[in-house]
GROMACS .gro file of C-alpha atoms in nm:
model
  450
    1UNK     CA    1  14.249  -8.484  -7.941
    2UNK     CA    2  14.509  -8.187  -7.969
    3UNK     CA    3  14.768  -8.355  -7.984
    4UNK     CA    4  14.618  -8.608  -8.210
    5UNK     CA    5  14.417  -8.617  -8.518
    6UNK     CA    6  14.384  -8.240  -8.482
    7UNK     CA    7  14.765  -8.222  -8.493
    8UNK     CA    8  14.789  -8.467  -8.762
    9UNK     CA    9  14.517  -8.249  -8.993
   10UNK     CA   10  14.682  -7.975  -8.928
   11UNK     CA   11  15.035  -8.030  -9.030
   12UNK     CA   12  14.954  -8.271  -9.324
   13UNK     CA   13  14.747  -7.924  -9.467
   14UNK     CA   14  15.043  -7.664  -9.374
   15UNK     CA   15  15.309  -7.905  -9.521
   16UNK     CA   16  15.110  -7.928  -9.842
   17UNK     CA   17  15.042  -7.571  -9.843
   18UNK     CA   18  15.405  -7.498  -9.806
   19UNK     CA   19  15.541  -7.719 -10.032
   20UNK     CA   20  15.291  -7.574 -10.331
   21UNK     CA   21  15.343  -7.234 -10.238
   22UNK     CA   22  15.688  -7.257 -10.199
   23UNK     CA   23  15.754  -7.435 -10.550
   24UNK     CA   24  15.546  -7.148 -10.701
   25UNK     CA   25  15.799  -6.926 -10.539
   26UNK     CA   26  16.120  -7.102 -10.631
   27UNK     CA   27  15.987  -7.129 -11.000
   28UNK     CA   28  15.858  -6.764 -11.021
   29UNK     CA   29  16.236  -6.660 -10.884
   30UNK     CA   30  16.390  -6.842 -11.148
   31UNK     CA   31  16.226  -6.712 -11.439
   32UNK     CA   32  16.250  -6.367 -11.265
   33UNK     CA   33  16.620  -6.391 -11.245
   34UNK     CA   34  16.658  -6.469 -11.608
   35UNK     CA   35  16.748  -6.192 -11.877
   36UNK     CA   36  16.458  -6.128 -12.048
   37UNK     CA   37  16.496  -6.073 -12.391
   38UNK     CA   38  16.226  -5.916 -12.688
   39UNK     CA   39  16.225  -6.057 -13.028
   40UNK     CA   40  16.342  -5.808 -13.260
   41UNK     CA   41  16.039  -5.772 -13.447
   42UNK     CA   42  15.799  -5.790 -13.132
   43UNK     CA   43  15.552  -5.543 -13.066
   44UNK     CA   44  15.521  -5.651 -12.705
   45UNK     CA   45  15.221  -5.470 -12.534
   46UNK     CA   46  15.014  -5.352 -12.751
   47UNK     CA   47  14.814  -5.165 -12.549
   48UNK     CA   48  14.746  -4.781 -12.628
   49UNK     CA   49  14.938  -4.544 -12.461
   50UNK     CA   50  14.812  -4.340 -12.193
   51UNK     CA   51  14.709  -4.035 -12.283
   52UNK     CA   52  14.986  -3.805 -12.114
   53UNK     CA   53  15.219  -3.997 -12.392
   54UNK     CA   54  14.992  -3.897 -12.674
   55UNK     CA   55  15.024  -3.564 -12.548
   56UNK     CA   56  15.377  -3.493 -12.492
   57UNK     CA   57  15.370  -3.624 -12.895
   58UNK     CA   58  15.182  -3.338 -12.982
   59UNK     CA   59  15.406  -3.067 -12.736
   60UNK     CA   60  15.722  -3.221 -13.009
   61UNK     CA   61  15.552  -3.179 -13.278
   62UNK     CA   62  15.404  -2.853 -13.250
   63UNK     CA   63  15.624  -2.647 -12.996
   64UNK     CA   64  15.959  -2.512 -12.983
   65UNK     CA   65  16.276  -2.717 -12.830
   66UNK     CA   66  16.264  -2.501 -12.488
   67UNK     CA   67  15.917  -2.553 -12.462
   68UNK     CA   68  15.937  -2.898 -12.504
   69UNK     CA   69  16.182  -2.926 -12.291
   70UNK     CA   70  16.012  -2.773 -12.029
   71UNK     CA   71  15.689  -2.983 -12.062
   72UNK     CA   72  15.923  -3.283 -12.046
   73UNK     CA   73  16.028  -3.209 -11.736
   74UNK     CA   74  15.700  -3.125 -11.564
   75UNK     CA   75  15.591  -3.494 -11.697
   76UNK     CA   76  15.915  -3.660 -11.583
   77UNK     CA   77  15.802  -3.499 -11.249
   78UNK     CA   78  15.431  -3.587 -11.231
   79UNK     CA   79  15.404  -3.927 -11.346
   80UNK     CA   80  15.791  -4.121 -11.225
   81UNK     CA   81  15.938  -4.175 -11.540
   82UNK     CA   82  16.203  -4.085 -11.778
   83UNK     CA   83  16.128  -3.901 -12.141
   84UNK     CA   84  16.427  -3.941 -12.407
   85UNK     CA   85  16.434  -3.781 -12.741
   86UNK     CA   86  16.654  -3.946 -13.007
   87UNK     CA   87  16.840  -3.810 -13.348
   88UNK     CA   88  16.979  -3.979 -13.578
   89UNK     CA   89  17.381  -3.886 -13.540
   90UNK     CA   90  17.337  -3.628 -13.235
   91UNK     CA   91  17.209  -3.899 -12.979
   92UNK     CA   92  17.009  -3.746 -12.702
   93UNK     CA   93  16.955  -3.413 -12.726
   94UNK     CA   94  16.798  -3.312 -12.399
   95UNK     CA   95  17.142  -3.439 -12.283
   96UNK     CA   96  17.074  -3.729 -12.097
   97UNK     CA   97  17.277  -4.043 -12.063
   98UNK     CA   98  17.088  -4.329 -12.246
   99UNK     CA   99  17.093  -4.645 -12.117
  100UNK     CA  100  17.154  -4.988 -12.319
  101UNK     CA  101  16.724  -5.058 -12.288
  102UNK     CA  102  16.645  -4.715 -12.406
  103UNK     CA  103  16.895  -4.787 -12.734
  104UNK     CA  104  16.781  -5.141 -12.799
  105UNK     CA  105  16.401  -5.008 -12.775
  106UNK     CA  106  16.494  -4.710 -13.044
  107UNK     CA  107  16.652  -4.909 -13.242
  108UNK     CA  108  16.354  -5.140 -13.351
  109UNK     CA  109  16.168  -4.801 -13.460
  110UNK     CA  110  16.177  -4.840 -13.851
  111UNK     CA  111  16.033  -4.583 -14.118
  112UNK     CA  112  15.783  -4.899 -14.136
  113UNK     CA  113  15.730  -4.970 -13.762
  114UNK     CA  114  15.672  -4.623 -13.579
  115UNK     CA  115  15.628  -4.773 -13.244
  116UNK     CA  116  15.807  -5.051 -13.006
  117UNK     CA  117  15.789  -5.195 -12.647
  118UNK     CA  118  16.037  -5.357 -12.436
  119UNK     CA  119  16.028  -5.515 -12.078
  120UNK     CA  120  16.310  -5.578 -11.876
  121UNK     CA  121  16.335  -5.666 -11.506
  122UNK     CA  122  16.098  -5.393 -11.366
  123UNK     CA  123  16.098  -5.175 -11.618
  124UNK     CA  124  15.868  -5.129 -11.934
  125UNK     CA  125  15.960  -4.905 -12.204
  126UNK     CA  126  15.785  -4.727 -12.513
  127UNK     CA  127  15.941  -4.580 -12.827
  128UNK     CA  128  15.711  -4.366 -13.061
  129UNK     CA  129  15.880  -4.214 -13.391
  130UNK     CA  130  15.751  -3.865 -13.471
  131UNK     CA  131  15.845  -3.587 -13.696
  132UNK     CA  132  15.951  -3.268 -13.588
  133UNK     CA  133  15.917  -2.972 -13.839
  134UNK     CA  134  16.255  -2.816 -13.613
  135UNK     CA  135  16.447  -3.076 -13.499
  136UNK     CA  136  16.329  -3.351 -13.798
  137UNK     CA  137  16.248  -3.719 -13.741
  138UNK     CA  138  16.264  -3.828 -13.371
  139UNK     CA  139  16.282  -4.151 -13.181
  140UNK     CA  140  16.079  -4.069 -12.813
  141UNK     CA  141  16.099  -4.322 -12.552
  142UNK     CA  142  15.937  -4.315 -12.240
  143UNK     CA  143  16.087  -4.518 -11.932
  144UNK     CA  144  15.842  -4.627 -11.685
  145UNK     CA  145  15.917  -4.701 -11.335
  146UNK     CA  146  15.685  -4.934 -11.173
  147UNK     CA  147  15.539  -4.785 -10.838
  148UNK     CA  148  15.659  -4.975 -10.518
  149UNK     CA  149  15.624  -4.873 -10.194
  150UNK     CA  150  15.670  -5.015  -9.857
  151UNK     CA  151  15.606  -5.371  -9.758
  152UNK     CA  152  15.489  -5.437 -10.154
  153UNK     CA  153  15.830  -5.375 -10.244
  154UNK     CA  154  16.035  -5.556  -9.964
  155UNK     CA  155  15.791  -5.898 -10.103
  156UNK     CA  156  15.938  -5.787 -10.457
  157UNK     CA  157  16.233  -5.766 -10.364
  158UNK     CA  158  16.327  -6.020 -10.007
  159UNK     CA  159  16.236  -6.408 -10.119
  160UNK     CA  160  16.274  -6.504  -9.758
  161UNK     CA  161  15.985  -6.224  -9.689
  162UNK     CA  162  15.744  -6.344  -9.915
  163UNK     CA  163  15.879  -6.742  -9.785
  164UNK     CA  164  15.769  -6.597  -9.432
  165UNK     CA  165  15.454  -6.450  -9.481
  166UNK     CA  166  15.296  -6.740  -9.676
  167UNK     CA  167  15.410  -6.965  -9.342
  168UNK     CA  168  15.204  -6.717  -9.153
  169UNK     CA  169  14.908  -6.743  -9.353
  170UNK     CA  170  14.901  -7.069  -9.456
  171UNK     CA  171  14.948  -7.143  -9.111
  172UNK     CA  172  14.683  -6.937  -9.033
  173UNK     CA  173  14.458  -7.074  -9.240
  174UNK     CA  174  14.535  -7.459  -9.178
  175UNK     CA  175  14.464  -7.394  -8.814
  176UNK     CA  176  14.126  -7.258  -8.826
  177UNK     CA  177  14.065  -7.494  -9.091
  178UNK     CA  178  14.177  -7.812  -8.902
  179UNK     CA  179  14.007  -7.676  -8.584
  180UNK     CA  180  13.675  -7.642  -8.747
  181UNK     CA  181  13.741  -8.032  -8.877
  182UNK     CA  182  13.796  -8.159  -8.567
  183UNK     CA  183  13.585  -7.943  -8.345
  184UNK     CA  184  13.251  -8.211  -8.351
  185UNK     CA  185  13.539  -8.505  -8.271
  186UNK     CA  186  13.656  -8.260  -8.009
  187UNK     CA  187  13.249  -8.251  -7.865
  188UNK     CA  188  13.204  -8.615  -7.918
  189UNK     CA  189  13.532  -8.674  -7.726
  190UNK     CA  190  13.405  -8.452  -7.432
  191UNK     CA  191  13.037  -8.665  -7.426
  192UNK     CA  192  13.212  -8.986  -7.433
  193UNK     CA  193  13.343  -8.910  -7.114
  194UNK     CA  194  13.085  -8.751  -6.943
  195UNK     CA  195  12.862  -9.074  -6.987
  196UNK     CA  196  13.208  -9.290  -6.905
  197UNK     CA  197  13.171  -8.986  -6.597
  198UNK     CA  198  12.783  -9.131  -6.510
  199UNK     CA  199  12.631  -8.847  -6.705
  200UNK     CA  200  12.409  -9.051  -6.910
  201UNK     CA  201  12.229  -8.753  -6.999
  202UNK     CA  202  12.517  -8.575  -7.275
  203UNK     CA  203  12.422  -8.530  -7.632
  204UNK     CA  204  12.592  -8.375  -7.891
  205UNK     CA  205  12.373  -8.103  -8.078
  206UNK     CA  206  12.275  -8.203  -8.407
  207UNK     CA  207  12.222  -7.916  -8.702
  208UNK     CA  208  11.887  -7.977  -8.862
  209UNK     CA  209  11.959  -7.826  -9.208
  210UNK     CA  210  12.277  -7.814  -9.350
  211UNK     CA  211  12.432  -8.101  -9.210
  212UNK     CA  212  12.723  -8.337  -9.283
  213UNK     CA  213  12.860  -8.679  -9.195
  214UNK     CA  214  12.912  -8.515  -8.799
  215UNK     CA  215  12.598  -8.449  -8.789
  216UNK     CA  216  12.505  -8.817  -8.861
  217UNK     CA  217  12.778  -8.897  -8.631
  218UNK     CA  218  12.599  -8.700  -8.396
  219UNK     CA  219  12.264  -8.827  -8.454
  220UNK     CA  220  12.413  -9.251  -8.417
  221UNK     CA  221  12.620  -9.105  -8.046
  222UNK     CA  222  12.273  -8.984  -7.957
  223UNK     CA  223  12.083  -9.269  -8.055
  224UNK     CA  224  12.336  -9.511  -7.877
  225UNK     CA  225  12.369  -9.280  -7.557
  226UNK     CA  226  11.963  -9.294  -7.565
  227UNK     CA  227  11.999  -9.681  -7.560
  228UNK     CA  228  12.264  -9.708  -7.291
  229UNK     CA  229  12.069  -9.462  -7.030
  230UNK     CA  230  11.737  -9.658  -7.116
  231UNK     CA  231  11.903  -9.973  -7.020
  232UNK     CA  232  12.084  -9.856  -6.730
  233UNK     CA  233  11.764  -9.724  -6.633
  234UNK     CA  234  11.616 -10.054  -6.728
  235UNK     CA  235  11.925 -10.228  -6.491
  236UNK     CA  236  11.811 -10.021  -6.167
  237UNK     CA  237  11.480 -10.068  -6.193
  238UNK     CA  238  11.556 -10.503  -6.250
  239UNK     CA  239  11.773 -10.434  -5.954
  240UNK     CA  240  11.526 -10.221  -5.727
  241UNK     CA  241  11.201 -10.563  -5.843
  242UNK     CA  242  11.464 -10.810  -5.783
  243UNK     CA  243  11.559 -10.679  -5.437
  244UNK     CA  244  11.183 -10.632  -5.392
  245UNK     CA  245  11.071 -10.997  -5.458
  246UNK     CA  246  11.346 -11.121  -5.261
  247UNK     CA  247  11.230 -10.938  -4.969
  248UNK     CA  248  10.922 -11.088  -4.970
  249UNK     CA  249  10.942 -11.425  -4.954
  250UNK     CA  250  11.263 -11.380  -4.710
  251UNK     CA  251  11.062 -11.187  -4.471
  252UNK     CA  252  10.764 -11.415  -4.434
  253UNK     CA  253  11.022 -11.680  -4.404
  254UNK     CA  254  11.177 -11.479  -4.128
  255UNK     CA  255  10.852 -11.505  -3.973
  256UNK     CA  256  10.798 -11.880  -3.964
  257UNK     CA  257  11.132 -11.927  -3.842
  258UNK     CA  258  11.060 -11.721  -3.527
  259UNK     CA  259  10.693 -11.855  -3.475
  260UNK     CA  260  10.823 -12.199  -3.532
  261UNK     CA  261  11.084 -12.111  -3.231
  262UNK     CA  262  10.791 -11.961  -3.039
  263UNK     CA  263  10.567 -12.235  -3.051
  264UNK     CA  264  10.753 -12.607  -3.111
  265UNK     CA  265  10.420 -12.791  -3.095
  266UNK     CA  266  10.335 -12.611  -3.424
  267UNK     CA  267  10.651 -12.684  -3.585
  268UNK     CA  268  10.581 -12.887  -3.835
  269UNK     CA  269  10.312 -12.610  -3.948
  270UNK     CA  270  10.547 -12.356  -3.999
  271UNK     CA  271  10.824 -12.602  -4.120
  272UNK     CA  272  10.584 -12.619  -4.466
  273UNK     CA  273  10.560 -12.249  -4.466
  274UNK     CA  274  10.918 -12.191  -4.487
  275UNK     CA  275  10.942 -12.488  -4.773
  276UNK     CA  276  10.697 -12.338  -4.983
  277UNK     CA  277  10.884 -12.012  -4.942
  278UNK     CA  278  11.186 -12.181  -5.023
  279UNK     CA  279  11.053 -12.337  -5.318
  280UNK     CA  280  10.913 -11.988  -5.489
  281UNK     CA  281  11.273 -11.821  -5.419
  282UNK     CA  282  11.398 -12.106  -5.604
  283UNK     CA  283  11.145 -12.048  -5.902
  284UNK     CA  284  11.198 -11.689  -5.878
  285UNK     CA  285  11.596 -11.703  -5.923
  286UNK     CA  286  11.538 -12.032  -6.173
  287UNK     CA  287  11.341 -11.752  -6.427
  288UNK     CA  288  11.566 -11.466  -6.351
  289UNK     CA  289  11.879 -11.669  -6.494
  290UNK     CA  290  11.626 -11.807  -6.745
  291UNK     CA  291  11.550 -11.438  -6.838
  292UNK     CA  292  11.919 -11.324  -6.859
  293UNK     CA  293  12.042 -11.610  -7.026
  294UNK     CA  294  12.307 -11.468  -7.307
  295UNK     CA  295  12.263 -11.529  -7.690
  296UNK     CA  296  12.317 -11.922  -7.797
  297UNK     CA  297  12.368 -12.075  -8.139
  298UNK     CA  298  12.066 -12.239  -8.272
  299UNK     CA  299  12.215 -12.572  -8.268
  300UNK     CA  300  11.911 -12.797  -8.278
  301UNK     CA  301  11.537 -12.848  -8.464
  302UNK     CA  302  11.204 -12.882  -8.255
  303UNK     CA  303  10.869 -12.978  -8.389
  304UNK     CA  304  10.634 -12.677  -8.263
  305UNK     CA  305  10.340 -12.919  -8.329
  306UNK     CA  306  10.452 -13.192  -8.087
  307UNK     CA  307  10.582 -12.969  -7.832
  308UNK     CA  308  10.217 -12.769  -7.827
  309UNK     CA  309  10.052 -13.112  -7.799
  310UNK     CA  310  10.273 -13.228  -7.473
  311UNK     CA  311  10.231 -12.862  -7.310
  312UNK     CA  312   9.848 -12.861  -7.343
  313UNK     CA  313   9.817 -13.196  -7.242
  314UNK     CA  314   9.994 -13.049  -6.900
  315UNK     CA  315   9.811 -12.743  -6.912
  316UNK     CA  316   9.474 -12.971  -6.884
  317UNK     CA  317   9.611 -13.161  -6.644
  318UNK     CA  318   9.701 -12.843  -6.411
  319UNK     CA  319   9.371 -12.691  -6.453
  320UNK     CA  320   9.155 -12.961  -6.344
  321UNK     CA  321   9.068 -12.787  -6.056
  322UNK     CA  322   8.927 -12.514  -6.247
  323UNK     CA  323   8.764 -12.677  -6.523
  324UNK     CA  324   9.023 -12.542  -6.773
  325UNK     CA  325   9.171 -12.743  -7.016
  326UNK     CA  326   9.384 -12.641  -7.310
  327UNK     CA  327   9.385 -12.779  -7.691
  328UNK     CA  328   9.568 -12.749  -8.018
  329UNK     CA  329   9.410 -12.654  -8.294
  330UNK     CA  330   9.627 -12.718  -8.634
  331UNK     CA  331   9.599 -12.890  -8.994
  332UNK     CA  332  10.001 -12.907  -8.986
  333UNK     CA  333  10.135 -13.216  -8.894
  334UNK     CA  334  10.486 -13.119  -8.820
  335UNK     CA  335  10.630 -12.728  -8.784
  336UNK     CA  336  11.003 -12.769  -8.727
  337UNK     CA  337  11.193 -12.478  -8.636
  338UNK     CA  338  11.543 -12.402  -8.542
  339UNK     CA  339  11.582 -12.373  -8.147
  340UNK     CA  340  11.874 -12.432  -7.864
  341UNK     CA  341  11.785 -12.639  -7.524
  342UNK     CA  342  11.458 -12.596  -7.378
  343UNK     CA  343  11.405 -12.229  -7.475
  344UNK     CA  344  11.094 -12.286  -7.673
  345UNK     CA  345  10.929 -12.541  -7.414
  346UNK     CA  346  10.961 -12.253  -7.151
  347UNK     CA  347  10.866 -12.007  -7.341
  348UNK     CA  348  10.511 -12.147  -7.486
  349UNK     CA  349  10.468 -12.326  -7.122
  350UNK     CA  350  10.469 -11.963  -6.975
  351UNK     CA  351  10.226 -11.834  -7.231
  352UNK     CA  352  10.000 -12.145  -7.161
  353UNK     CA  353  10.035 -12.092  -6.775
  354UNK     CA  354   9.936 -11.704  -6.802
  355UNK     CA  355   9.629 -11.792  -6.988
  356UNK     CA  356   9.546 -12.114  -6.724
  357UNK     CA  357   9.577 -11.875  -6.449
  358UNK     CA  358   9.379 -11.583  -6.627
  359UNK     CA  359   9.094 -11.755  -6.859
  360UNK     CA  360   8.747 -11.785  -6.727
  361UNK     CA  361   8.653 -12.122  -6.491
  362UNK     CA  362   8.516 -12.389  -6.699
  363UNK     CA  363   8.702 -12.238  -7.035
  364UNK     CA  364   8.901 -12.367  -7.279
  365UNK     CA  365   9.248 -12.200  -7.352
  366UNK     CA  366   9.318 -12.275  -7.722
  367UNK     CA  367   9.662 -12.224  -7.978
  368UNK     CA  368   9.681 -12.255  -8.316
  369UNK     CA  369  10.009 -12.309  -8.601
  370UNK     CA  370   9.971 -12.160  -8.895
  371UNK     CA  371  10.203 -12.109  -9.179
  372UNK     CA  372  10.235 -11.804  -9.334
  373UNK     CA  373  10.517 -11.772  -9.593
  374UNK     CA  374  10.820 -11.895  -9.438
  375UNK     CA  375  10.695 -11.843  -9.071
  376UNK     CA  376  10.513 -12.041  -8.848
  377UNK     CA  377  10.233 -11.833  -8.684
  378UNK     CA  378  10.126 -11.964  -8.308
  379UNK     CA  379   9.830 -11.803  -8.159
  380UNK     CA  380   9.722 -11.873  -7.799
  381UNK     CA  381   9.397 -11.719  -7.704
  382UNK     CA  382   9.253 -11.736  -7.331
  383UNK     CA  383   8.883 -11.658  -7.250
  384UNK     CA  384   8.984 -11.337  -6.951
  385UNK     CA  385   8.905 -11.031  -6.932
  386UNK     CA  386   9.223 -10.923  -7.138
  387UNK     CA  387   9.412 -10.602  -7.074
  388UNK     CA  388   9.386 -10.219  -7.110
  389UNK     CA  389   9.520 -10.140  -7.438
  390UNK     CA  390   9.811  -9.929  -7.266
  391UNK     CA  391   9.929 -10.205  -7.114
  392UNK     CA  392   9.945 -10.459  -7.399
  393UNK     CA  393  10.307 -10.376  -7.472
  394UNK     CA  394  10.447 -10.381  -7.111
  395UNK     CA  395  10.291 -10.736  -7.024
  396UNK     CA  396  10.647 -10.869  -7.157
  397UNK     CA  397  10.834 -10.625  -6.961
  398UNK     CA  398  11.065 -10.775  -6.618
  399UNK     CA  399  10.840 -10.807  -6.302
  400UNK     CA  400  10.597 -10.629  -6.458
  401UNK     CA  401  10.198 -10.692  -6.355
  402UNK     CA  402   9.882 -10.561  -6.422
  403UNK     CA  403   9.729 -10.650  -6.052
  404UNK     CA  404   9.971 -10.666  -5.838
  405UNK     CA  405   9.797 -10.826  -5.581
  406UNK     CA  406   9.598 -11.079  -5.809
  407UNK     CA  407   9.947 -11.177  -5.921
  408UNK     CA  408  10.113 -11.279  -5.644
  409UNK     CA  409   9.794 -11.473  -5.489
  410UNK     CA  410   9.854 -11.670  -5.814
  411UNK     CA  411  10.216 -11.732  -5.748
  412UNK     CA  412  10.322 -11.515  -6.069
  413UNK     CA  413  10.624 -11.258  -6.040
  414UNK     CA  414  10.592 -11.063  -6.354
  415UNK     CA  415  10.860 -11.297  -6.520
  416UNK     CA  416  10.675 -11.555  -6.732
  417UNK     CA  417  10.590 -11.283  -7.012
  418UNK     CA  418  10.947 -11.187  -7.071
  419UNK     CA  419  11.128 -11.475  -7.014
  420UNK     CA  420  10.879 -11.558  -7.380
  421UNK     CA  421  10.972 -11.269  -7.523
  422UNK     CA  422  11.340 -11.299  -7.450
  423UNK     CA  423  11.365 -11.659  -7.564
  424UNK     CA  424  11.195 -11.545  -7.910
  425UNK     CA  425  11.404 -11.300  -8.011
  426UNK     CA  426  11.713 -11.502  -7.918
  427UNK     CA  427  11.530 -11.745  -8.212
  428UNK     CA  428  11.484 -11.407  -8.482
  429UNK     CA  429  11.106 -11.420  -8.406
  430UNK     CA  430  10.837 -11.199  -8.301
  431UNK     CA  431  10.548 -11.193  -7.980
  432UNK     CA  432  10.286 -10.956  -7.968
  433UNK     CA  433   9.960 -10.910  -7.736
  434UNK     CA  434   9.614 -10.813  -7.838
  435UNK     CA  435   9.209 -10.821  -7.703
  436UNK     CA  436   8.966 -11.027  -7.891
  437UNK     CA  437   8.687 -10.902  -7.726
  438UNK     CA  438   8.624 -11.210  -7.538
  439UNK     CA  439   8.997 -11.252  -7.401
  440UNK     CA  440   9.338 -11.199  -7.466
  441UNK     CA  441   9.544 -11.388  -7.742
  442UNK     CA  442   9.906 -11.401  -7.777
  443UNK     CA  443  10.125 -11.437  -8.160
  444UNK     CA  444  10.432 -11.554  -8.196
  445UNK     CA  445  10.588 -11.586  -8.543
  446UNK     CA  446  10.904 -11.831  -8.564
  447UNK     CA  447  11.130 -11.871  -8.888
  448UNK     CA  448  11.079 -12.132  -9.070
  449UNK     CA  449  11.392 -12.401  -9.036
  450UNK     CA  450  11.604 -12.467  -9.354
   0.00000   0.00000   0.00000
C-alpha cells in the first residue's frame, strides 16, 4: 500500500501543489523585477497619513528652522524613515542628498495638487506642500522604509528560500493528507489478510455518523467477511454430519462383516445386513452430490401439473402399508415452468416423502398449484404433528432433524429438506414451512416460464 496508491496520491498532490505555487512565484518575481512607474497625475494611496506626518506639518509651519530641525530628527529616529524639506531654487535645505524618487515625488506637488504618493521597489513615499511663514512654500516628503526583519526578509529577498519552504509545506501537507486518504485502504488491506491468515473474525470499524464512501466500504468488507465465516462455519459443521453419517452405517457394516466371519451358517443373514447398509451409503452420497450440485442453465420446460400427478401416484403406492395415499388438488391443467434435469422431480418427491413418512396412518397427504400473478404457488400439506415454530426455518438446513432418533428409524438423514430448497433457488423460486394446526404444509413459489 506504501509504495502504491498511497505513493501515487501523494506525489500527484505535491506535484500539483508545486507546480501552482511555483508559477505564482515565477509570475510574482517578474512583475516584482519590473520598474514600477506612477502616472504623472496619480494620486496613488490615498490613504490619510498617519498622524506623526500631520504633526511634523504643524512643527514647519509653526516653529523655527532649528526647531524643526530637531523634531525631524527625533522622527527620522523613532519611526525608520527619511524627512526631506524642499525649496524652490535652494534644493534641500536640511542638507541632505535627494534621491531621484524623492525629486520625481516633489515634482508632481502643484499649487493645485498639495499632496502626491509614489511606490517603488520597497519603498513608498509621501509629498505634502505646506507654507512656511520663514522659510515660504515647501515641498515635505517623507520616505518610508518598510520593516523587515529576519527570516521575513530573507523570503523577500532569496526566491530559492521561499521555492524551499513551500516544498516543505506542501510536502507536509500532501503527506498527512494522502495518509489520511489511504489510511481505511491501509485497514482494509491489513483485514484482508488476516481472514486470507484464518482469522475469520477481522472487521474494519465502521463510523456511525459522519461517514463516507470507506465507511460503506467498510460496512460491504464486513458484510462479506460475515458471509464467508458463516459458511466456513457452515463447511465444518457439513464436514463434522458428513463424517458422522458415514460412520454409522460403516460401523454396523463392520459388524456384520465380523459376525458373518464368526458364524458362516448365518451368512447369508448378515450378507443382507451389509447390502442394506450398502445401499443407504449409496443414497446418502447420491443426495449429498445432489445437494452440492453447482448452478445450471435452465435449459428445459416441465409441466408442474403432470409431474405432481406421477409423484403422488408413487407416493400412494409407497404408503400402502400405512394407509397413506397422496392427491393433487388443482383447476390448472398445465403449469410449465423453466427447469434443468431432474431437479424439480427430486425436489417435490422429497417434500412428498417427508410428509408420507410424517402424516398420520390412514391420512391423506395433499398439494395444490395455484397461480398467483406470474408464479405458480405449490402447497403440500401433511396431516403430523408439525414442528415447533423455532424450528420451521432450520427443517431445510444440511443433516438437520428434529428427532434424531425418529429420523433415522425412518431411513431419513436430514438431506431431503435441503436438497428442495437448494434445487429451488437454483430455479429463482422460494420454499417456506408453516403449522396449520392439524399438520405441517410446505410452499413453494416457481416463476412462471416465458
Amino acid at each position: 500500500m506504501r509504495s502504491g496508491i498511497f505513493l501515487k496520491i501523494f506525489l500527484g498532490f505535491w506535484l500539483a501543489t508545486i507546480a501552482i505555487v511555483g508559477s505564482s512565484m515565477l509570475v510574482n518575481q517578474y512583475f516584482d523585477d519590473q520598474p514600477r512607474q506612477e502616472h504623472p497625475d496619480s494620486d496613488g494611496d490615498r490613504r490619510p497619513p498617519p498622524r506623526f506626518v500631520l504633526n511634523l506639518l504643524y512643527q514647519i509651519q509653526h516653529q523655527s528652522p532649528e526647531e524643526v530641525a530637531e523634531f525631524v530628527a527625533t522622527l527620522e529616529s523613532e519611526h525608520n524613515l527619511q524627512v526631506y524639506l524642499l525649496k524652490r531654487g535652494e534644493g534641500e535645505i536640511l542638507g541632505k542628498a535627494v534621491p531621484p524618487a524623492v525629486a520625481e515625488v516633489a515634482d508632481r506637488l502643484s499649487h493645485r495638487r498639495g499632496r502626491a504618493y509614489l511606490r517603488q521597489g520597497d519603498k513608498r513615499y509621501f509629498a505634502h506642500r505646506v507654507r512656511d511663514s520663514q522659510q515660504g512654500n515647501l515641498r515635505v516628503v517623507l520616505e518610508f522604509q518598510a520593516d523587515r526583519r529576519g527570516f521575513i526578509n530573507a523570503l523577500i529577498e532569496h526566491l530559492w528560500l521561499r521555492i524551499l519552504l513551500a516544498l516543505l509545506v506542501s510536502g507536509l501537507v500532501c503527506y498527512g493528507l494522502s495518509r489520511f486518504m489511504t489510511r481505511r485502504l491501509a485497514q482494509l488491506q491489513q483485514a484482508a489478510n488476516r481472514i486470507a491468515g484464518g482469522d475469520l473474525e477481522a472487521r474494519l470499524d465502521v463510523r456511525d455518523k459522519g461517514g463516507d464512501e470507506t465507511d460503506q466500504l467498510a460496512r460491504d468488507f464486513n458484510s462479506m467477511a460475515g458471509q464467508l465465516q458463516a459458511r466456513m462455519e457452515a463447511q465444518r459443521q457439513l464436514l463434522s454430519d458428513i463424517s458422522h453419517e458415514l460412520r454409522s452405517p460403516l460401523a454396523r457394516l463392520r459388524v456384520a462383516l465380523a459376525l458373518a466371519q464368526d458364524a458362516p451358517d448365518q451368512g447369508a443373514r448378515y450378507l443382507e445386513r451389509m447390502e442394506r447398509e450398502t445401499e443407504r451409503l449409496e443414497e446418502l452420497i447420491q443426495q449429498l452430490l445432489s445437494a452440492h450440485q453447482e448452478q445450471r442453465e435452465l435449459d428445459s420446460h416441465i409441466d408442474l401439473v403432470g409431474l405432481l400427478k406421477n409423484l403422488c401416484q408413487d407416493a400412494s403406492f409407497e404408503g400402502k402399508a400405512e394407509g397413506t395415499t397422496a392427491r393433487l388438488d388443482t383447476g390448472l391443467e398445465q403449469a410449465v415452468v423453466a427447469s434443468t434435469g431432474d431437479l424439480l422431480h427430486r425436489c417435490f418427491e422429497n417434500i412428498l416423502r417427508n410428509g408420507l413418512r410424517h402424516t398420520a396412518p390412514g391420512s391423506v397427504v395433499t398439494a395444490g398449484i395455484l397461480r398467483i400473478d406470474h408464479q405458480y404457488r405449490i402447497e403440500i400439506e401433511d396431516r403430523g404433528p408439525g414442528l415447533p415454530e423455532t424450528e420451521l426455518n432450520r427443517i431445510f438446513d444440511e443433516f438437520y432433524r428434529v428427532d434424531t432418533a425418529r429420523s433415522r428409524e425412518d431411513g431419513g438423514h436430514g438431506l431431503g429438506l435441503s436438497i428442495a430448497r437448494r434445487a429451488i433457488e437454483l430455479h429463482g423460486g422460494t420454499i417456506r414451512a408453516e403449522n396449520t394446526g392439524s399438520g405441517l404444509r410446505v410452499t413453494v413459489s416457481l416463476p412462471m416460464s416465458n
